[in-house]
Amino acid sequence: MTVVGPFGLSVRDQALEADVRAGMTAVEEGLLEATKSEVPFITGAAQHLVRAGGKRFRPLLVMLAAQFGDPHAPGVVPSAVVVELTHLATLYHDDVMDDAGVRRGVPSANTRWGNSVAVLTGDFLFARASHILADLGPEAVRVQAEAFERLVSGQILETAGPQDGRDPVDHYLDVLGGKTGSLVAVSCRFGAMMSGADDAVVDVLTQYGERLGIAFQLADDVLDIASDSHESGKTPGTDLREGIPTLPVLRLRERAARQGLPEDIALCELLDSDLSDDDRHAEALRLLRAHPALEQARRDTVRYAQEARAVLAPLPECESKTALVDLCDAVVHRAG
């Protein structure tokens, strides 16, 4: 077994390993080429997060999904570059919205160059993704446009919060389906679609990606509370400090409303206070790390990963299917 891709994913088949490695290498080259500009400053800003590394989770899914058709079809690698560029662009914007100081273990673009440059660099990456996408045909453009609409809608819904009477956890899971699930689903869809796989296979892999994407983000929610900056590549408790209601916090509030335990209510009050104060922030992190709500969020992560695994059942048994199943396990392991 050889480790490739994020989370130490093991690929057991030498031919599949060779295809995946070659594809991922081509994606890296494509990302560097797509982020070049005649203006050196723009190149530096656009390549800031590319060169910082990252899991390349979405391109990996493109490569694995392409195994159900012709993995060497000409649209496979460009579509993987498109989804990663789109993802990178959202990171530039997210860091501005969250006032994040660290991303992928390096200073965020907004910290280094300011909010305006960070936002415009994200826009530049969207433009470059659209340029590549135009060569992949109108169907690919439509698929990406629909996913991008869902992604932005999810971000807006997160900012607006749940409507009166709506369960906050249900609202949040809908947000994640848009913000994260949509682009992960498109990664699987593009890989299968560009490789010429059957429509039924494309549909199965799209459903798988949607569920895996939500599990992936839920694992991130857990990591935001449970990990240190070395493990996650960003400042722990960033969402907490910004008052973004991730799943562990929502599960805490749900428990406090249902059981009314004084310690839960006190923790909710702490979370509602000014967490720009480092001592309060550290105390909130400490208490959440020991709270049952964090374990509940882990169980939610497991549930979505198991749903993703179950969706794969109709696909023929092959090494790529095994790798996709292993990714479900890897996402769960990442959440502890």
Coordinates of C-alpha atoms in Angstrom, one line a residue:
M1 CA 0.0 0.0 0.0
T2 CA 1.3 3.4 -1.0
V3 CA 0.2 6.7 0.6
V4 CA -1.1 9.3 -1.8
G5 CA -3.4 12.2 -1.4
P6 CA -4.8 13.7 1.8
F7 CA -5.0 12.1 5.2
G8 CA -2.6 9.3 4.3
L9 CA -5.0 7.7 1.8
S10 CA -3.6 4.3 0.9
V11 CA -3.9 3.1 -2.7
R12 CA -3.3 -0.6 -3.0
D13 CA -3.1 -1.0 -6.8
Q14 CA 0.0 0.1 -8.6
A15 CA -1.8 1.1 -11.8
L16 CA -4.2 3.2 -9.9
E17 CA -1.4 4.7 -7.9
A18 CA 0.5 5.7 -11.0
D19 CA -2.6 7.2 -12.6
V20 CA -3.5 9.2 -9.5
R21 CA 0.1 10.4 -9.0
A22 CA 0.5 11.4 -12.6
G23 CA -2.9 13.2 -12.5
M24 CA -2.1 15.1 -9.3
T25 CA 1.3 16.1 -10.7
A26 CA -0.4 17.5 -13.8
V27 CA -2.9 19.4 -11.6
E28 CA 0.0 21.0 -9.7
E29 CA 1.5 22.2 -12.9
G30 CA -1.9 23.4 -14.1
L31 CA -2.4 25.4 -11.0
L32 CA 0.9 27.2 -11.3
E33 CA 0.3 27.9 -14.9
A34 CA -3.2 29.2 -14.3
T35 CA -2.1 31.5 -11.5
K36 CA 0.6 33.2 -13.6
S37 CA 0.2 36.9 -14.6
E38 CA 2.2 39.3 -16.5
V39 CA 2.3 41.3 -13.3
P40 CA 4.7 39.7 -10.8
F41 CA 2.8 41.0 -7.8
I42 CA -0.5 39.4 -9.0
T43 CA 1.4 36.1 -9.6
G44 CA 2.8 36.2 -6.1
A45 CA -0.6 36.8 -4.5
A46 CA -2.4 34.3 -6.7
Q47 CA 0.2 31.6 -6.0
H48 CA 0.4 32.3 -2.3
L49 CA -1.9 29.5 -1.2
V50 CA -1.1 27.3 -4.2
R51 CA 2.6 27.1 -3.0
A52 CA 1.5 26.8 0.7
G53 CA 0.3 23.3 -0.3
G54 CA -2.9 21.8 1.0
K55 CA -4.7 18.5 0.8
R56 CA -5.8 18.8 -2.8
F57 CA -8.9 16.8 -1.7
R58 CA -11.1 17.9 -4.6
P59 CA -8.5 17.1 -7.4
L60 CA -8.0 13.7 -5.8
L61 CA -11.7 13.0 -6.1
V62 CA -11.6 14.0 -9.7
M63 CA -8.8 11.6 -10.4
L64 CA -10.6 8.7 -8.6
A65 CA -14.0 9.3 -10.2
A66 CA -12.3 9.4 -13.6
Q67 CA -11.3 5.8 -13.1
F68 CA -14.9 4.8 -13.9
G69 CA -14.3 5.9 -17.5
D70 CA -11.1 6.9 -19.3
P71 CA -8.9 8.5 -16.7
H72 CA -6.6 9.9 -19.4
A73 CA -9.4 11.8 -21.2
P74 CA -8.3 15.3 -22.0
G75 CA -10.9 17.1 -19.8
V76 CA -10.0 15.3 -16.6
V77 CA -6.9 17.3 -15.4
P78 CA -8.3 20.7 -16.5
S79 CA -11.6 20.1 -14.6
A80 CA -9.5 19.2 -11.5
V81 CA -7.6 22.5 -11.8
V82 CA -11.0 24.3 -12.1
V83 CA -12.4 22.9 -8.9
E84 CA -9.2 23.6 -7.0
L85 CA -8.9 27.1 -8.3
T86 CA -12.5 27.7 -7.2
H87 CA -11.8 26.3 -3.8
L88 CA -8.7 28.4 -3.4
A89 CA -10.6 31.5 -4.4
T90 CA -13.2 30.9 -1.7
L91 CA -10.4 30.6 0.9
Y92 CA -9.1 34.1 0.0
H93 CA -12.6 35.4 0.5
D94 CA -13.4 33.4 3.6
D95 CA -10.2 34.6 5.3
V96 CA -11.3 38.2 4.8
M97 CA -14.8 37.5 6.1
D98 CA -13.4 35.7 9.2
D99 CA -10.4 38.0 9.7
A100 CA -8.2 34.9 9.8
G101 CA -4.5 35.4 10.4
V102 CA -3.3 32.0 9.2
R103 CA -4.1 29.7 6.4
R104 CA -2.3 26.4 5.5
G105 CA 0.4 27.2 8.0
V106 CA 1.3 30.6 6.4
P107 CA 0.0 34.1 7.0
S108 CA -3.3 34.6 5.2
A109 CA -3.4 36.8 2.1
N110 CA -5.4 39.5 4.0
T111 CA -2.8 39.5 6.8
R112 CA 0.0 39.9 4.3
W113 CA -1.5 42.3 1.7
G114 CA -4.7 43.6 3.2
N115 CA -8.4 42.8 2.6
S116 CA -8.7 44.5 -0.8
V117 CA -5.9 42.5 -2.4
A118 CA -7.1 39.3 -0.9
V119 CA -10.7 39.8 -2.3
L120 CA -9.4 40.8 -5.7
T121 CA -7.0 37.9 -5.8
G122 CA -9.9 35.5 -5.1
D123 CA -11.8 37.2 -8.0
F124 CA -8.7 36.7 -10.2
L125 CA -8.7 33.0 -9.4
F126 CA -12.4 32.7 -10.2
A127 CA -11.7 34.4 -13.6
R128 CA -8.9 31.9 -14.4
A129 CA -11.1 29.0 -13.5
S130 CA -13.8 30.3 -15.8
H131 CA -11.3 30.6 -18.6
I132 CA -10.3 27.0 -18.3
L133 CA -13.9 25.9 -17.9
A134 CA -14.9 27.6 -21.2
D135 CA -12.8 25.0 -23.1
L136 CA -14.6 22.1 -21.4
G137 CA -17.9 22.7 -23.0
P138 CA -21.3 24.2 -22.2
E139 CA -22.4 21.3 -19.9
A140 CA -19.3 21.8 -17.7
V141 CA -20.0 25.5 -17.6
R142 CA -23.6 24.9 -16.5
V143 CA -22.6 22.3 -13.8
Q144 CA -20.0 24.7 -12.4
A145 CA -22.4 27.7 -12.4
E146 CA -25.0 25.7 -10.5
A147 CA -22.5 24.6 -8.0
F148 CA -21.1 28.1 -7.6
E149 CA -24.6 29.4 -7.0
R150 CA -25.2 26.8 -4.3
L151 CA -21.8 27.7 -2.7
V152 CA -22.5 31.4 -2.6
S153 CA -26.1 30.7 -1.4
G154 CA -24.8 28.6 1.4
Q155 CA -22.5 31.4 2.5
I156 CA -25.3 33.9 2.5
L157 CA -27.6 31.5 4.5
E158 CA -24.8 31.1 7.0
T159 CA -24.4 34.9 7.3
A160 CA -28.2 35.4 7.6
G161 CA -28.8 32.6 10.1
P162 CA -31.8 30.3 10.4
Q163 CA -35.3 31.7 10.0
D164 CA -37.6 31.9 13.0
G165 CA -38.8 28.4 14.0
R166 CA -36.1 26.6 11.9
D167 CA -33.9 24.1 13.7
P168 CA -30.4 25.6 13.8
V169 CA -28.7 22.3 13.2
D170 CA -30.9 21.5 10.2
H171 CA -30.2 25.0 8.9
Y172 CA -26.5 24.5 9.4
L173 CA -26.4 21.2 7.5
D174 CA -28.2 22.9 4.6
V175 CA -25.5 25.6 4.7
L176 CA -22.8 23.0 4.5
G177 CA -24.5 21.3 1.6
G178 CA -24.1 24.5 -0.3
K179 CA -20.8 25.8 1.0
T180 CA -18.8 22.6 0.9
G181 CA -20.9 19.7 -0.4
S182 CA -21.6 21.4 -3.8
L183 CA -18.0 21.8 -4.9
V184 CA -16.9 18.3 -3.6
A185 CA -19.9 16.8 -5.5
V186 CA -18.8 18.7 -8.6
S187 CA -15.3 17.3 -8.2
C188 CA -16.7 13.7 -8.4
R189 CA -19.1 14.7 -11.2
F190 CA -16.4 16.3 -13.3
G191 CA -14.1 13.3 -12.9
A192 CA -16.8 10.8 -14.0
M193 CA -18.3 13.1 -16.7
M194 CA -15.0 14.1 -18.3
S195 CA -13.9 10.5 -18.4
G196 CA -17.1 9.4 -20.3
A197 CA -18.5 7.3 -17.5
D198 CA -22.2 6.2 -17.7
D199 CA -24.8 8.7 -16.5
A200 CA -25.8 6.4 -13.7
V201 CA -22.2 6.3 -12.4
V202 CA -22.0 10.1 -12.7
D203 CA -25.1 10.4 -10.5
V204 CA -23.9 8.0 -7.9
L205 CA -20.5 9.7 -7.6
T206 CA -22.2 13.1 -7.4
Q207 CA -24.3 12.0 -4.5
Y208 CA -21.3 10.5 -2.8
G209 CA -19.4 13.7 -3.1
E210 CA -22.2 15.7 -1.6
R211 CA -22.3 13.6 1.5
L212 CA -18.5 13.3 1.8
G213 CA -18.2 17.0 1.4
I214 CA -20.5 17.6 4.4
A215 CA -18.6 15.0 6.5
F216 CA -15.3 16.7 5.5
Q217 CA -16.6 20.1 6.7
L218 CA -18.0 18.6 9.9
A219 CA -14.5 17.1 10.5
D220 CA -13.1 20.7 10.0
D221 CA -15.6 21.9 12.7
V222 CA -14.3 19.4 15.1
L223 CA -10.7 20.2 14.2
D224 CA -11.3 23.9 14.8
I225 CA -12.0 23.1 18.4
A226 CA -9.9 20.1 19.1
S227 CA -6.7 20.6 17.2
D228 CA -3.7 22.9 17.5
S229 CA -2.5 25.2 14.7
H230 CA 0.3 22.7 13.6
E231 CA -2.3 20.0 13.0
S232 CA -4.9 22.1 11.2
G233 CA -2.8 24.7 9.4
K234 CA -4.8 27.6 10.8
T235 CA -5.4 29.3 14.1
P236 CA -7.5 27.1 16.5
G237 CA -10.9 28.4 17.4
T238 CA -11.0 30.9 14.5
D239 CA -14.7 30.2 13.9
L240 CA -15.3 30.4 17.6
R241 CA -13.7 33.8 17.9
E242 CA -15.7 35.1 15.0
G243 CA -19.0 33.8 16.5
I244 CA -19.6 31.4 13.6
P245 CA -21.9 28.7 14.9
T246 CA -20.2 25.5 13.9
L247 CA -21.7 22.1 14.8
P248 CA -20.0 21.6 18.2
V249 CA -21.4 25.0 19.3
L250 CA -24.8 24.3 17.9
R251 CA -24.9 20.9 19.7
L252 CA -23.9 22.7 22.9
R253 CA -26.8 25.2 22.6
E254 CA -29.2 22.4 21.7
R255 CA -28.2 20.5 24.8
A256 CA -28.4 23.7 27.0
A257 CA -31.9 24.5 25.8
R258 CA -33.1 20.9 26.3
Q259 CA -31.5 20.1 29.6
G260 CA -30.9 23.5 31.2
L261 CA -27.7 22.4 33.0
P262 CA -26.0 25.4 34.7
E263 CA -22.6 24.6 33.3
D264 CA -24.0 24.4 29.7
I265 CA -25.7 27.7 30.1
A266 CA -22.6 29.3 31.6
L267 CA -20.5 28.0 28.6
C268 CA -23.1 29.4 26.2
E269 CA -22.8 32.8 27.9
L270 CA -19.1 32.6 27.6
L271 CA -19.4 32.0 23.9
D272 CA -21.7 35.0 23.6
S273 CA -19.2 37.2 25.3
D274 CA -16.3 39.1 23.6
L275 CA -13.9 36.2 22.5
S276 CA -11.4 38.7 21.0
D277 CA -10.1 38.5 24.6
D278 CA -7.4 35.8 24.5
D279 CA -8.1 34.5 28.0
R280 CA -11.8 34.1 27.4
H281 CA -11.1 32.5 24.0
A282 CA -8.7 30.0 25.5
E283 CA -11.2 29.2 28.3
A284 CA -14.0 28.6 25.8
L285 CA -11.8 26.3 23.8
R286 CA -10.7 24.4 26.9
L287 CA -14.3 23.8 28.0
L288 CA -15.6 22.9 24.6
R289 CA -12.8 20.3 24.1
A290 CA -14.1 18.5 27.2
H291 CA -17.8 18.9 26.5
P292 CA -20.1 16.1 25.2
A293 CA -21.1 18.4 22.3
L294 CA -17.8 17.9 20.7
E295 CA -18.3 14.1 20.7
Q296 CA -21.8 14.5 19.3
A297 CA -20.3 16.5 16.4
R298 CA -17.9 13.6 15.8
R299 CA -20.8 11.2 15.7
D300 CA -22.5 13.5 13.1
T301 CA -19.3 13.4 11.0
V302 CA -19.3 9.6 11.2
R303 CA -23.0 9.5 10.1
Y304 CA -22.4 11.5 6.9
A305 CA -19.3 9.5 6.1
Q306 CA -21.3 6.3 6.4
E307 CA -24.0 7.7 4.2
A308 CA -21.3 8.5 1.6
R309 CA -20.0 5.0 1.8
A310 CA -23.5 3.5 1.4
V311 CA -24.2 5.5 -1.8
L312 CA -21.3 3.8 -3.5
A313 CA -22.9 0.3 -3.3
P314 CA -24.2 0.2 -6.9
L315 CA -20.7 0.8 -8.4
P316 CA -18.7 -2.2 -9.6
E317 CA -16.0 -3.4 -7.3
C318 CA -12.7 -2.0 -8.3
E319 CA -9.6 -0.3 -6.7
S320 CA -11.0 3.2 -7.3
K321 CA -14.2 2.3 -5.4
T322 CA -12.1 0.9 -2.6
A323 CA -10.1 4.1 -2.4
L324 CA -13.3 6.2 -2.3
V325 CA -14.5 4.0 0.6
D326 CA -11.2 4.5 2.3
L327 CA -11.6 8.3 2.0
C328 CA -14.8 8.0 4.1
D329 CA -12.7 6.3 6.8
A330 CA -10.0 8.9 6.4
V331 CA -12.4 11.8 6.9
V332 CA -13.7 10.2 10.1
H333 CA -10.2 9.5 11.4
R334 CA -9.4 13.2 10.8
A335 CA -12.1 14.2 13.2
G336 CA -10.7 11.9 15.8

